[in-house]
Coordinates of N, CA and C in Angstrom, one line a residue:
X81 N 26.7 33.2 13.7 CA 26.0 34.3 14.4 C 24.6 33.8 14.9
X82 N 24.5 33.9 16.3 CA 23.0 33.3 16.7 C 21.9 34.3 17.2
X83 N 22.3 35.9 16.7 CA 21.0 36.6 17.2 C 19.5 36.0 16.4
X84 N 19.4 35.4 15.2 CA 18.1 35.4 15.4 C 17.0 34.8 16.4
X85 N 17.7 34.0 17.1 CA 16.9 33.1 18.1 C 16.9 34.2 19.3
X86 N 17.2 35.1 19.3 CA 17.4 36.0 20.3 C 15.8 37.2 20.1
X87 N 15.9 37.5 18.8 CA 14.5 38.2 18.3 C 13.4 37.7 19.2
X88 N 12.8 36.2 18.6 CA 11.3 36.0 19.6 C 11.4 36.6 20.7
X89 N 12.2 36.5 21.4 CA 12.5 37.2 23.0 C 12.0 38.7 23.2
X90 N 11.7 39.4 22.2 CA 12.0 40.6 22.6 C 10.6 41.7 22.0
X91 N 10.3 42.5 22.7 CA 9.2 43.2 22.6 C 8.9 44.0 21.2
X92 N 10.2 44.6 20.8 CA 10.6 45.2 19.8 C 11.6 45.1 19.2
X93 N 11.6 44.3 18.0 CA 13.1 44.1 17.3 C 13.8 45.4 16.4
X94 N 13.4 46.4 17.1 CA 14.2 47.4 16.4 C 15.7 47.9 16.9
X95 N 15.3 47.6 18.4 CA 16.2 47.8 19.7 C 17.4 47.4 19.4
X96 N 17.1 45.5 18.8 CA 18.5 45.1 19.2 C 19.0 44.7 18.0
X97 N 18.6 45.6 16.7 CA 18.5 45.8 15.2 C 20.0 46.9 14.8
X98 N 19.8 47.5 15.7 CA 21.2 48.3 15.8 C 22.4 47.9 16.1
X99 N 22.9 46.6 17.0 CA 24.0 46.1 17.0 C 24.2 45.4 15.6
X100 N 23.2 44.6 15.0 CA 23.6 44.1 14.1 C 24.1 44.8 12.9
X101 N 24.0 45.9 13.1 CA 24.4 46.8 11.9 C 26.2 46.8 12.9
X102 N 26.6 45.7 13.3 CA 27.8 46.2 13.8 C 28.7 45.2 12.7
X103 N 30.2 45.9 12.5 CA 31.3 45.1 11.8 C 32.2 45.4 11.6
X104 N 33.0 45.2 11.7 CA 34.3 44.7 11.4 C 35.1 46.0 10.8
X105 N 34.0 46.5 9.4 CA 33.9 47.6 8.8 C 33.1 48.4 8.1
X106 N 32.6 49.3 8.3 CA 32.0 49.9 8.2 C 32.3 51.1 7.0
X107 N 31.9 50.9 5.5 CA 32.2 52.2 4.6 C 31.2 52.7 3.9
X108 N 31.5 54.2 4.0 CA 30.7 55.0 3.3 C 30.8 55.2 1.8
X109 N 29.7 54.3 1.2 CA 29.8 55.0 -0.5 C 28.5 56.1 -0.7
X110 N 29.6 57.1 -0.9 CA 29.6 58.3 -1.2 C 28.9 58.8 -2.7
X111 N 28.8 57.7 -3.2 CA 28.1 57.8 -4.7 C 26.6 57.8 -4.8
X112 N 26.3 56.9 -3.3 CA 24.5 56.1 -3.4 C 24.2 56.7 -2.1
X113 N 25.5 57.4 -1.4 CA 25.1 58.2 0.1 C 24.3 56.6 1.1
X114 N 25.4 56.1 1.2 CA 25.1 54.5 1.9 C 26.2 54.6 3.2
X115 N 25.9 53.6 4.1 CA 26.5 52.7 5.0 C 26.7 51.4 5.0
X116 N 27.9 51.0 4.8 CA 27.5 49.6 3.9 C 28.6 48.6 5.0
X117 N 28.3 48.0 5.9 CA 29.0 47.1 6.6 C 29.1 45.9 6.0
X118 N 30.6 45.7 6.2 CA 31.2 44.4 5.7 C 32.6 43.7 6.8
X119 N 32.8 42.4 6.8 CA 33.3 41.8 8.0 C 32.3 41.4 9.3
X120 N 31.1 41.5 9.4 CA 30.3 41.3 10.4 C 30.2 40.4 11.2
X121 N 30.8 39.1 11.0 CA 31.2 38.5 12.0 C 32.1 38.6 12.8
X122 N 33.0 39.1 12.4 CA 34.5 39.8 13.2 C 34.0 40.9 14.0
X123 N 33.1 42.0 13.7 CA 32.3 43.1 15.0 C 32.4 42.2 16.0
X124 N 32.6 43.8 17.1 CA 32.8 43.5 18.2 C 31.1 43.1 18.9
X125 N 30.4 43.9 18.0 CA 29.2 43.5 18.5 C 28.3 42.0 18.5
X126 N 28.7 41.3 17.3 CA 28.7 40.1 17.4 C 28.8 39.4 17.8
X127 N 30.4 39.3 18.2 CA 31.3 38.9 18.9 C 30.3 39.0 20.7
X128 N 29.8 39.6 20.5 CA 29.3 40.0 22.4 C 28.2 39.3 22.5
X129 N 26.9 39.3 21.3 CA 26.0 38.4 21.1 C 26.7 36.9 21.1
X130 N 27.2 36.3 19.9 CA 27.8 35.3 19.8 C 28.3 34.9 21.9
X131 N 28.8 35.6 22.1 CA 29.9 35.4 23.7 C 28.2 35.0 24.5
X132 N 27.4 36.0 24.7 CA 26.1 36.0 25.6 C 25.5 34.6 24.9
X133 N 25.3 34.4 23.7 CA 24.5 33.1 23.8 C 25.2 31.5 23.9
X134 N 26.5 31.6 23.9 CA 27.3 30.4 24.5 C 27.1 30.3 25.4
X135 N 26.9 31.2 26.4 CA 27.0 30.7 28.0 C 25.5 30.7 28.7
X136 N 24.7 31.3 27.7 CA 23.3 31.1 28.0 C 22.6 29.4 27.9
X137 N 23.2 29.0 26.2 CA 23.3 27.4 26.2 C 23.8 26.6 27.3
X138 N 25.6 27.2 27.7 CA 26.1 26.5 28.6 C 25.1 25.9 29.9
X139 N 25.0 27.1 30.6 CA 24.1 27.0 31.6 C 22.8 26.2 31.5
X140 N 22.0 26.9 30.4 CA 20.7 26.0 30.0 C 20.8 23.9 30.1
X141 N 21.9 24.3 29.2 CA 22.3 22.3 29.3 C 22.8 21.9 30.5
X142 N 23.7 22.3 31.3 CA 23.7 22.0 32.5 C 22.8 22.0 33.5
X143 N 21.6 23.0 33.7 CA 20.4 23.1 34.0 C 19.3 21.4 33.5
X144 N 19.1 21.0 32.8 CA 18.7 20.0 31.9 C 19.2 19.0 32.1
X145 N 20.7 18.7 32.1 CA 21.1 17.7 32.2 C 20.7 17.3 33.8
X146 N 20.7 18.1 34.9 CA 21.0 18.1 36.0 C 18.9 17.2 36.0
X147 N 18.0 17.6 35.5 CA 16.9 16.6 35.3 C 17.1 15.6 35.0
X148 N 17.8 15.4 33.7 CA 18.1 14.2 32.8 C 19.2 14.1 32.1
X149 N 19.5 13.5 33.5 CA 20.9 13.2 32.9 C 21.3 12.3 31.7
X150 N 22.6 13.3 30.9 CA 23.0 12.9 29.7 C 22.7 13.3 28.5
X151 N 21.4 14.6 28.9 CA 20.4 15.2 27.6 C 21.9 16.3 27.2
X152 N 22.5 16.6 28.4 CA 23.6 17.5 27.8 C 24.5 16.9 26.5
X153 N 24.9 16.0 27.5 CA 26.1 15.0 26.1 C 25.4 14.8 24.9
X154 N 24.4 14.2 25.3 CA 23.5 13.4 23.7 C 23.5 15.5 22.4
X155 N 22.8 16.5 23.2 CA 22.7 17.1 22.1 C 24.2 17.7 21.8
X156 N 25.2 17.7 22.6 CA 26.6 18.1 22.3 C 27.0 17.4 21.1
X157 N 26.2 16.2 21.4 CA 26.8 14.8 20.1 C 26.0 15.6 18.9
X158 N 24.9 16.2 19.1 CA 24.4 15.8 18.2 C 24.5 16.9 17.1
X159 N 25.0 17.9 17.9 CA 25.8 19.3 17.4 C 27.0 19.2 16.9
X160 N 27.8 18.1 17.2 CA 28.7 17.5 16.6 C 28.9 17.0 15.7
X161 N 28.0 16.5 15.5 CA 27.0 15.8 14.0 C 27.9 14.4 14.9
X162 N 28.0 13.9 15.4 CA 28.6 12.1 15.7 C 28.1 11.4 15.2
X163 N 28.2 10.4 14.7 CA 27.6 8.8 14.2 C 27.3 8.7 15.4
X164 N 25.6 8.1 15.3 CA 25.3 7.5 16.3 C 24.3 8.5 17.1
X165 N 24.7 9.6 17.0 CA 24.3 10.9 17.6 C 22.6 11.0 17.6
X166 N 21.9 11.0 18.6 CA 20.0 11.2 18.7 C 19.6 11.8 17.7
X167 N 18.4 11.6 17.1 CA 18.1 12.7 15.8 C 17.2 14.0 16.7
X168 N 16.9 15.0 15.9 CA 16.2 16.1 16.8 C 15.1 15.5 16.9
X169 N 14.6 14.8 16.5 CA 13.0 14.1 17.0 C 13.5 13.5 18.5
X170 N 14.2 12.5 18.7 CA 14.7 12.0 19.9 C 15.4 13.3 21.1
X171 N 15.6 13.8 20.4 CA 15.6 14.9 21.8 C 14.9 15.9 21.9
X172 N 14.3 16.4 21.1 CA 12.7 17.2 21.4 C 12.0 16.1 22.0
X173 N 11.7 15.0 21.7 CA 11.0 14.2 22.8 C 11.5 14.1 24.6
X174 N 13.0 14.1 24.6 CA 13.5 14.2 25.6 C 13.0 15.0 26.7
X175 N 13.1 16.4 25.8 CA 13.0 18.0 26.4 C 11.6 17.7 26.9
X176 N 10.7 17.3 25.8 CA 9.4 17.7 26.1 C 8.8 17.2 27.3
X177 N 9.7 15.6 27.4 CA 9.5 14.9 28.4 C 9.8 15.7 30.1
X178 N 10.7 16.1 30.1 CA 10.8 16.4 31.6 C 10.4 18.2 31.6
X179 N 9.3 18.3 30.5 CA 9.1 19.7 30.2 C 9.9 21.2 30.3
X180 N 10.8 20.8 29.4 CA 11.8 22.0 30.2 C 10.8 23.0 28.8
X181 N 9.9 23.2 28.0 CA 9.2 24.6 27.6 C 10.1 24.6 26.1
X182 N 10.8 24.4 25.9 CA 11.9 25.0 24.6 C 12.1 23.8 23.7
X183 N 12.3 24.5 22.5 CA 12.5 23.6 21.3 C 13.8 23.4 21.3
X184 N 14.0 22.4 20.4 CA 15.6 22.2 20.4 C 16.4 23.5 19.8
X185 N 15.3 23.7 18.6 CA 17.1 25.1 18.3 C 17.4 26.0 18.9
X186 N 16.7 25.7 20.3 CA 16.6 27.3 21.4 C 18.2 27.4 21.9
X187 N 18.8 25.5 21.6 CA 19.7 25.4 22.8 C 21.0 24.7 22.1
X188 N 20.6 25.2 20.3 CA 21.8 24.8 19.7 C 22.6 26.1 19.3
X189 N 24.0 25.9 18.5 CA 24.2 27.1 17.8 C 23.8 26.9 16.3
X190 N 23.4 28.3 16.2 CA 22.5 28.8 14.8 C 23.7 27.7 13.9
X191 N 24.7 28.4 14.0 CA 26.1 27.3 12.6 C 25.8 26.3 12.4
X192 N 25.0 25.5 13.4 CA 24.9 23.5 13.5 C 24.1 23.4 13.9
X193 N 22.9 24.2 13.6 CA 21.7 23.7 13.4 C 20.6 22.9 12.2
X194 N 20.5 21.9 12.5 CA 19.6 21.3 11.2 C 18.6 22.3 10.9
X195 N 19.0 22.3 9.2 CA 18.2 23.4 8.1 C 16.4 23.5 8.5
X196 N 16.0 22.1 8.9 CA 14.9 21.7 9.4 C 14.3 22.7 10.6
X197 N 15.4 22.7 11.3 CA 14.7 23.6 12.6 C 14.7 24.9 12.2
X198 N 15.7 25.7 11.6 CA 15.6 27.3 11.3 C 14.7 27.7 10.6
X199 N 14.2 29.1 10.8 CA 13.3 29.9 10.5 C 14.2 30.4 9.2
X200 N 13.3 30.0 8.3 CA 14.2 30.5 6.5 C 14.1 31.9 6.4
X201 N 13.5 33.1 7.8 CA 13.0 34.0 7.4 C 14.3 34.8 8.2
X202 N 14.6 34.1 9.3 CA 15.5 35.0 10.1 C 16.4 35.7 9.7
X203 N 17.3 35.3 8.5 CA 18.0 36.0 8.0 C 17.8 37.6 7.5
X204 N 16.3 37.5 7.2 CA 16.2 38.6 6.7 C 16.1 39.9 7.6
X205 N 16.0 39.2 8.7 CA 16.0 40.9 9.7 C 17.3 41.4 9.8
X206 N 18.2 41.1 9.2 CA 19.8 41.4 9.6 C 20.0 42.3 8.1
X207 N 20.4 43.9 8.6 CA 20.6 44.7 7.4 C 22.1 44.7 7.4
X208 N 22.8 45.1 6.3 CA 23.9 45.5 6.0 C 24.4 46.3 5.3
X209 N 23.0 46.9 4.5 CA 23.8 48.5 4.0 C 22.4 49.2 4.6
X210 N 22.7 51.0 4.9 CA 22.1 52.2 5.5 C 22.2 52.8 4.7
X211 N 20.9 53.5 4.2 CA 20.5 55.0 3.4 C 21.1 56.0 4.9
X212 N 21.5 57.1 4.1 CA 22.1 58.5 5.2 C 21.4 58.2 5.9
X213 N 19.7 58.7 6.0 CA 18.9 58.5 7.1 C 18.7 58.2 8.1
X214 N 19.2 56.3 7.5 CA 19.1 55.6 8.3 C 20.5 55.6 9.0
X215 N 21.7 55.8 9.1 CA 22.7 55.5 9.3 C 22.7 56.9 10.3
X216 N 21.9 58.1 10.2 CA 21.6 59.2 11.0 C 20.9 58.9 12.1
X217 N 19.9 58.4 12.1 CA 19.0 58.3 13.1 C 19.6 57.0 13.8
X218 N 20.3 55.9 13.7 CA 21.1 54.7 14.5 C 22.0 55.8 15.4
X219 N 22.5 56.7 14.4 CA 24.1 57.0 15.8 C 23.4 57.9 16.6
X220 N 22.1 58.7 16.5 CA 21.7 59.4 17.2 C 20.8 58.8 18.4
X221 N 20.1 57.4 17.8 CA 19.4 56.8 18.9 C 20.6 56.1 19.8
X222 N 21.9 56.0 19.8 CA 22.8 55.0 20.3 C 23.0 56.3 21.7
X223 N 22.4 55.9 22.9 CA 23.2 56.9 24.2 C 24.1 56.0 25.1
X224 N 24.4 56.7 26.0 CA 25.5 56.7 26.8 C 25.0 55.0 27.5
X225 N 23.5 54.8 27.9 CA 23.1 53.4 28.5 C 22.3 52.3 27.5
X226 N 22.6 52.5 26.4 CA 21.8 51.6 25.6 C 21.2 50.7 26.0
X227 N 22.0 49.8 26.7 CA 21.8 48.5 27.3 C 20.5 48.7 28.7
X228 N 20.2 49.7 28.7 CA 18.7 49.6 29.7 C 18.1 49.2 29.1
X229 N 17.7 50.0 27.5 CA 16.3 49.5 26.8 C 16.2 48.3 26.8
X230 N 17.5 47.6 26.5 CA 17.6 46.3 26.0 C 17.1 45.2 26.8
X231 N 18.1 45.9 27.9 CA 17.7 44.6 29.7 C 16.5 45.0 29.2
X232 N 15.7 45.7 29.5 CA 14.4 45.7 30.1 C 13.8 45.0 29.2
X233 N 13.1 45.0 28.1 CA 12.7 44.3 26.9 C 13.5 42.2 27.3
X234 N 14.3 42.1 27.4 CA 14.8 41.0 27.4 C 14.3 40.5 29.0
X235 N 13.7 41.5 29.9 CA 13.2 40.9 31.1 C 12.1 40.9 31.0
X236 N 11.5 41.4 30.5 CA 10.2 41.4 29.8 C 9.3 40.3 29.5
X237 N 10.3 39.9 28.4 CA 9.7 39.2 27.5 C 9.9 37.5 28.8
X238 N 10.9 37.6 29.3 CA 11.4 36.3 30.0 C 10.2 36.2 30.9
X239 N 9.8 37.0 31.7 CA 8.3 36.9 32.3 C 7.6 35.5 32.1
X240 N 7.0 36.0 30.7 CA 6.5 35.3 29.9 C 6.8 34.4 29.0
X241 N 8.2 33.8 29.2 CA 8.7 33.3 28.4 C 9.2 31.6 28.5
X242 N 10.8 31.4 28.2 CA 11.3 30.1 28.2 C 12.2 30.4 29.4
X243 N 12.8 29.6 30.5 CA 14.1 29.7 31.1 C 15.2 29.9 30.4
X244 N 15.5 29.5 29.4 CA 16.4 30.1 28.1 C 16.4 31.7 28.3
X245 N 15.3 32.0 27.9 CA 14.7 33.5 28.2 C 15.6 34.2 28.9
X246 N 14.9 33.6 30.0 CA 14.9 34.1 31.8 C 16.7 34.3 31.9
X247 N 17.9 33.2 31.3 CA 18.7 32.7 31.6 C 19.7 34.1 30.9
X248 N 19.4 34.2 29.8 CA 19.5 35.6 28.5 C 19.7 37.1 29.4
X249 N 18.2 37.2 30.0 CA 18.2 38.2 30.7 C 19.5 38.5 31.7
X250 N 19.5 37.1 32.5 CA 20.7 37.3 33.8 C 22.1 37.6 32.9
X251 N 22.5 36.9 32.4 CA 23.4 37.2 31.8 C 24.0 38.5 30.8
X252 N 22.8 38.8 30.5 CA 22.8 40.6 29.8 C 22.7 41.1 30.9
X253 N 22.2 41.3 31.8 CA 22.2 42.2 33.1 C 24.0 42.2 33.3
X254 N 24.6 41.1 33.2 CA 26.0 41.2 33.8 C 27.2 42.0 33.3
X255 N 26.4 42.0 31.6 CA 27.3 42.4 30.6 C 27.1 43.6 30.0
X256 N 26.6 44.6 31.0 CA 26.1 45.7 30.8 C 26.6 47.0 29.7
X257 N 28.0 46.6 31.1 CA 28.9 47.9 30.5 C 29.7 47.5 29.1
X258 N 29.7 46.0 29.0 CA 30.4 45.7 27.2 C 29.6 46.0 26.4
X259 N 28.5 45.7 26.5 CA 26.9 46.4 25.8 C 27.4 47.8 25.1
X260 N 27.5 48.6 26.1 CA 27.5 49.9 26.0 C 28.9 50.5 24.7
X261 N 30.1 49.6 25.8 CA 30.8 50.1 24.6 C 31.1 49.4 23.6
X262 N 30.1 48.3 23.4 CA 30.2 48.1 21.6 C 29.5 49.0 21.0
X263 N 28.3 49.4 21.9 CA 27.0 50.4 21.1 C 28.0 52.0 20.9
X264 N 28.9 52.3 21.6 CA 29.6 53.4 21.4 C 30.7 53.3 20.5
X265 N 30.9 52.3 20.3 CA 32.3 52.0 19.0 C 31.0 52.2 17.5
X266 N 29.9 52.1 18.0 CA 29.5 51.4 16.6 C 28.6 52.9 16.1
X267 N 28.7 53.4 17.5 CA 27.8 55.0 17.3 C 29.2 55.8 16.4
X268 N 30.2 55.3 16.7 CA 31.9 56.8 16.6 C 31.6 56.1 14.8
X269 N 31.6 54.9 14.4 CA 31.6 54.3 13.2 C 30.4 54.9 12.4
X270 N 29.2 54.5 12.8 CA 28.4 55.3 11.9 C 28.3 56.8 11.7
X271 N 28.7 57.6 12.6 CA 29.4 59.0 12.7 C 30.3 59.5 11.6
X272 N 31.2 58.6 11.4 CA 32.8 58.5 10.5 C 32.2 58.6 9.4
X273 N 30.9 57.4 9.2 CA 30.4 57.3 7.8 C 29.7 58.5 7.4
X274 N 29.1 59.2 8.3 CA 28.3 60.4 7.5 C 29.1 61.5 7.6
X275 N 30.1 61.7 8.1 CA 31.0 63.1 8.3 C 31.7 62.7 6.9
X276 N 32.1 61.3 6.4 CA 32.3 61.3 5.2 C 31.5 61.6 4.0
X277 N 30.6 61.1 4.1 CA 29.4 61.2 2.7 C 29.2 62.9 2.9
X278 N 29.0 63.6 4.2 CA 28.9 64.8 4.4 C 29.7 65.3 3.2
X279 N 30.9 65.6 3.7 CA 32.4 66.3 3.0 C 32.3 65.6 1.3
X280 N 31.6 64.8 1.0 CA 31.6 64.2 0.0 C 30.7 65.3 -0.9
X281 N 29.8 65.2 -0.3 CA 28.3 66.3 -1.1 C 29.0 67.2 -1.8
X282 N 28.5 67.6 -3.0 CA 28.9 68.7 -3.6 C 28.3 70.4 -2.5
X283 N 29.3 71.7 -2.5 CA 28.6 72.7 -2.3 C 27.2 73.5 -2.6
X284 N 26.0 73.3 -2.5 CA 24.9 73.9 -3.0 C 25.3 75.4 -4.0
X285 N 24.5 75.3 -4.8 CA 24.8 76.4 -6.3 C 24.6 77.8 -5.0
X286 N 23.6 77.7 -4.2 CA 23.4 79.1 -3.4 C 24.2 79.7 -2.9
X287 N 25.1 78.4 -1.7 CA 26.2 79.0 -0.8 C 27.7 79.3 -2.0
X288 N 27.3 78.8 -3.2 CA 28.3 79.4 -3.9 C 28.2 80.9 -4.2
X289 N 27.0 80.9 -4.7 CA 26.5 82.5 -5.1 C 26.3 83.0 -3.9
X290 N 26.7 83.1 -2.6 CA 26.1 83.3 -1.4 C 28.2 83.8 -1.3
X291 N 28.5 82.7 -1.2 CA 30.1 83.1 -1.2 C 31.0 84.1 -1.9
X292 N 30.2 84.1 -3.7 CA 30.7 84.9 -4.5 C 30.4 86.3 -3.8
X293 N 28.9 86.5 -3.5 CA 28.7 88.0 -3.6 C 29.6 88.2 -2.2
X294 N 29.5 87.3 -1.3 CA 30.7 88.1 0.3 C 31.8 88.4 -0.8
X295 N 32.5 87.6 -1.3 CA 33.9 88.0 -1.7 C 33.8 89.4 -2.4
X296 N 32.5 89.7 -3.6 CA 32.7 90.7 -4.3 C 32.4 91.9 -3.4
X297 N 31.7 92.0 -2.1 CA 31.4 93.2 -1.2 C 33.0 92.9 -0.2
X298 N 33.1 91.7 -0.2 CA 35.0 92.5 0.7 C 35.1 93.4 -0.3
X299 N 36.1 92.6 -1.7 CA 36.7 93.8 -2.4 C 36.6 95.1 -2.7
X300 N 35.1 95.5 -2.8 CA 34.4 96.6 -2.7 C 34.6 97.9 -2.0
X301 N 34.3 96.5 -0.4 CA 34.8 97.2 0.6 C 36.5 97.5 0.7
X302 N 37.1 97.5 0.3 CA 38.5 97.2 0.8 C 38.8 98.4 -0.4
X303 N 38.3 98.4 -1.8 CA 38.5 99.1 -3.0 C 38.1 100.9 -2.6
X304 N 36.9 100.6 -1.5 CA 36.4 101.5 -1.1 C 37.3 102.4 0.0
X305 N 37.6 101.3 1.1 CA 38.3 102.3 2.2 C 40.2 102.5 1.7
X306 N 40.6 102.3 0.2 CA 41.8 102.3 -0.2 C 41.3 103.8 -0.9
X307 N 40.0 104.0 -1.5 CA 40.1 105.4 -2.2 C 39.6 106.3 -1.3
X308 N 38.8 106.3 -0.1 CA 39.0 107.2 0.5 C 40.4 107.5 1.2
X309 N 41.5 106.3 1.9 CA 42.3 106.9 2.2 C 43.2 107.9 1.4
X310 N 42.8 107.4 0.2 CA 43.4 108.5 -0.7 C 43.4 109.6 -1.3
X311 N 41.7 109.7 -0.8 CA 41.1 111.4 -1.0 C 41.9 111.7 0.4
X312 N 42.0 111.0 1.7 CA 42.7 112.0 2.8 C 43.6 112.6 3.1
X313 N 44.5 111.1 2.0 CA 46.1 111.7 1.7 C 46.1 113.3 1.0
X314 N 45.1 113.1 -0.5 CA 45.2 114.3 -1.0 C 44.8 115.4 -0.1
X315 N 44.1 115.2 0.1 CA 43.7 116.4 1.4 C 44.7 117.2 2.5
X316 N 45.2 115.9 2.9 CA 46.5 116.4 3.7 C 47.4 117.3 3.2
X317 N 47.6 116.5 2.0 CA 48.9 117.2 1.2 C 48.5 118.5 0.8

């Protein structure tokens, strides 16, 4: 999974903090009133990230190679792990040389990236279990166009940014409408989860005592309009 390299990009990482809460499976424990995602690589949302930044690289190294030629093959080798393969010093020198702006791990995948280049911190922005709250306020911020906020922020930031960036943006612009309905699979999911933990809740002691006394004023009532009809009958008779 390569969203963290996707984060610097972006104005506010709360935005695109909500797919990651996407997976595979999503269950409600009902004991701690949680949202607890598991299978996360398998989400569809992933899966759309992961899809968007292969062809972001794609492009990027074809872009690059097309300056200097063979910078594509060499880091394919070297993502490969090959014998023989450039070290990242030899091809950050490369990059830097015909200034394409970007570090090497901008243009590898997160999986086969040397430990050296990652941020030991990235991991941590990626949640996997939701208090109710939080698992409330996600399905309610998820609307019909999610993917505006997002373009926009991802054009944003590319302004000012890497062609990697720039490259990110074009390609989310394309992928608009998948955007949307992974954010809508993932809004019906966290939904499921709180309509569960809902029905789970015990009934409050009030609406019981709130329930008891309707029941005791039906029968009341009911005890009531049985003995008047009975004074009518006598009456009749």
């Amino acid at each position: 999974m390569r969203l963290s390299k996707i984060f610097p990009a972006l104005v506010a990482i709360s935005v695109i903090s909500t797919p990651i809460a996407g997976a595979a499976t999503l269950e409600a424990d009902t004991s701690q009133e949680k949202c607890v995602a598991t299978n996360t690589d398998d989400s569809a949302v992933v899966h759309f990230w992961d899809s968007l930044e292969d062809d972001v690289r794609e492009q990027r190294l074809d872009e690059l190679d097309a300056q200097d030629p063979g910078i594509k093959a060499a880091i394919e080798s070297y993502i490969a792990q090959d014998s023989g393969a450039p070290t990242s010093a030899e091809l950050q020198t490369r990059l830097d040389n015909i200034q394409s702006g970007e570090g090497l791990a901008m243009l590898i995948p997160e999986d086969s990236t040397d430990p050296a280049l990652v941020d030991p911190n990235a991991t941590e922005q990626f949640k996997t279990e939701y208090t109710y709250d939080e698992a409330v306020s996600i399905a309610n911020s998820i609307t019909d166009d999610s993917a505006a906020s997002v373009l926009t922020q991802l054009q944003e930031a590319a302004e000012a940014s890497t062609r990697t960036a720039e490259i990110r943006a074009e390609k989310f612009a394309e992928r608009t409408d998948d955007y949307n309905q992974t954010q809508q699979a993932l809004k019906a999911d966290f939904q499921a989860c709180i309509d569960t933990i809902d029905d789970a809740r015990p009934i409050p002691t009030q609406y019981l005592i709130l329930g008891g006394a309707i029941a005791v004023a039906i029968i009341a009532l009911g005890a009531r309009a049985w003995s008047n009809s009975r004074k009518t009958s006598k009456h009749g008779a």
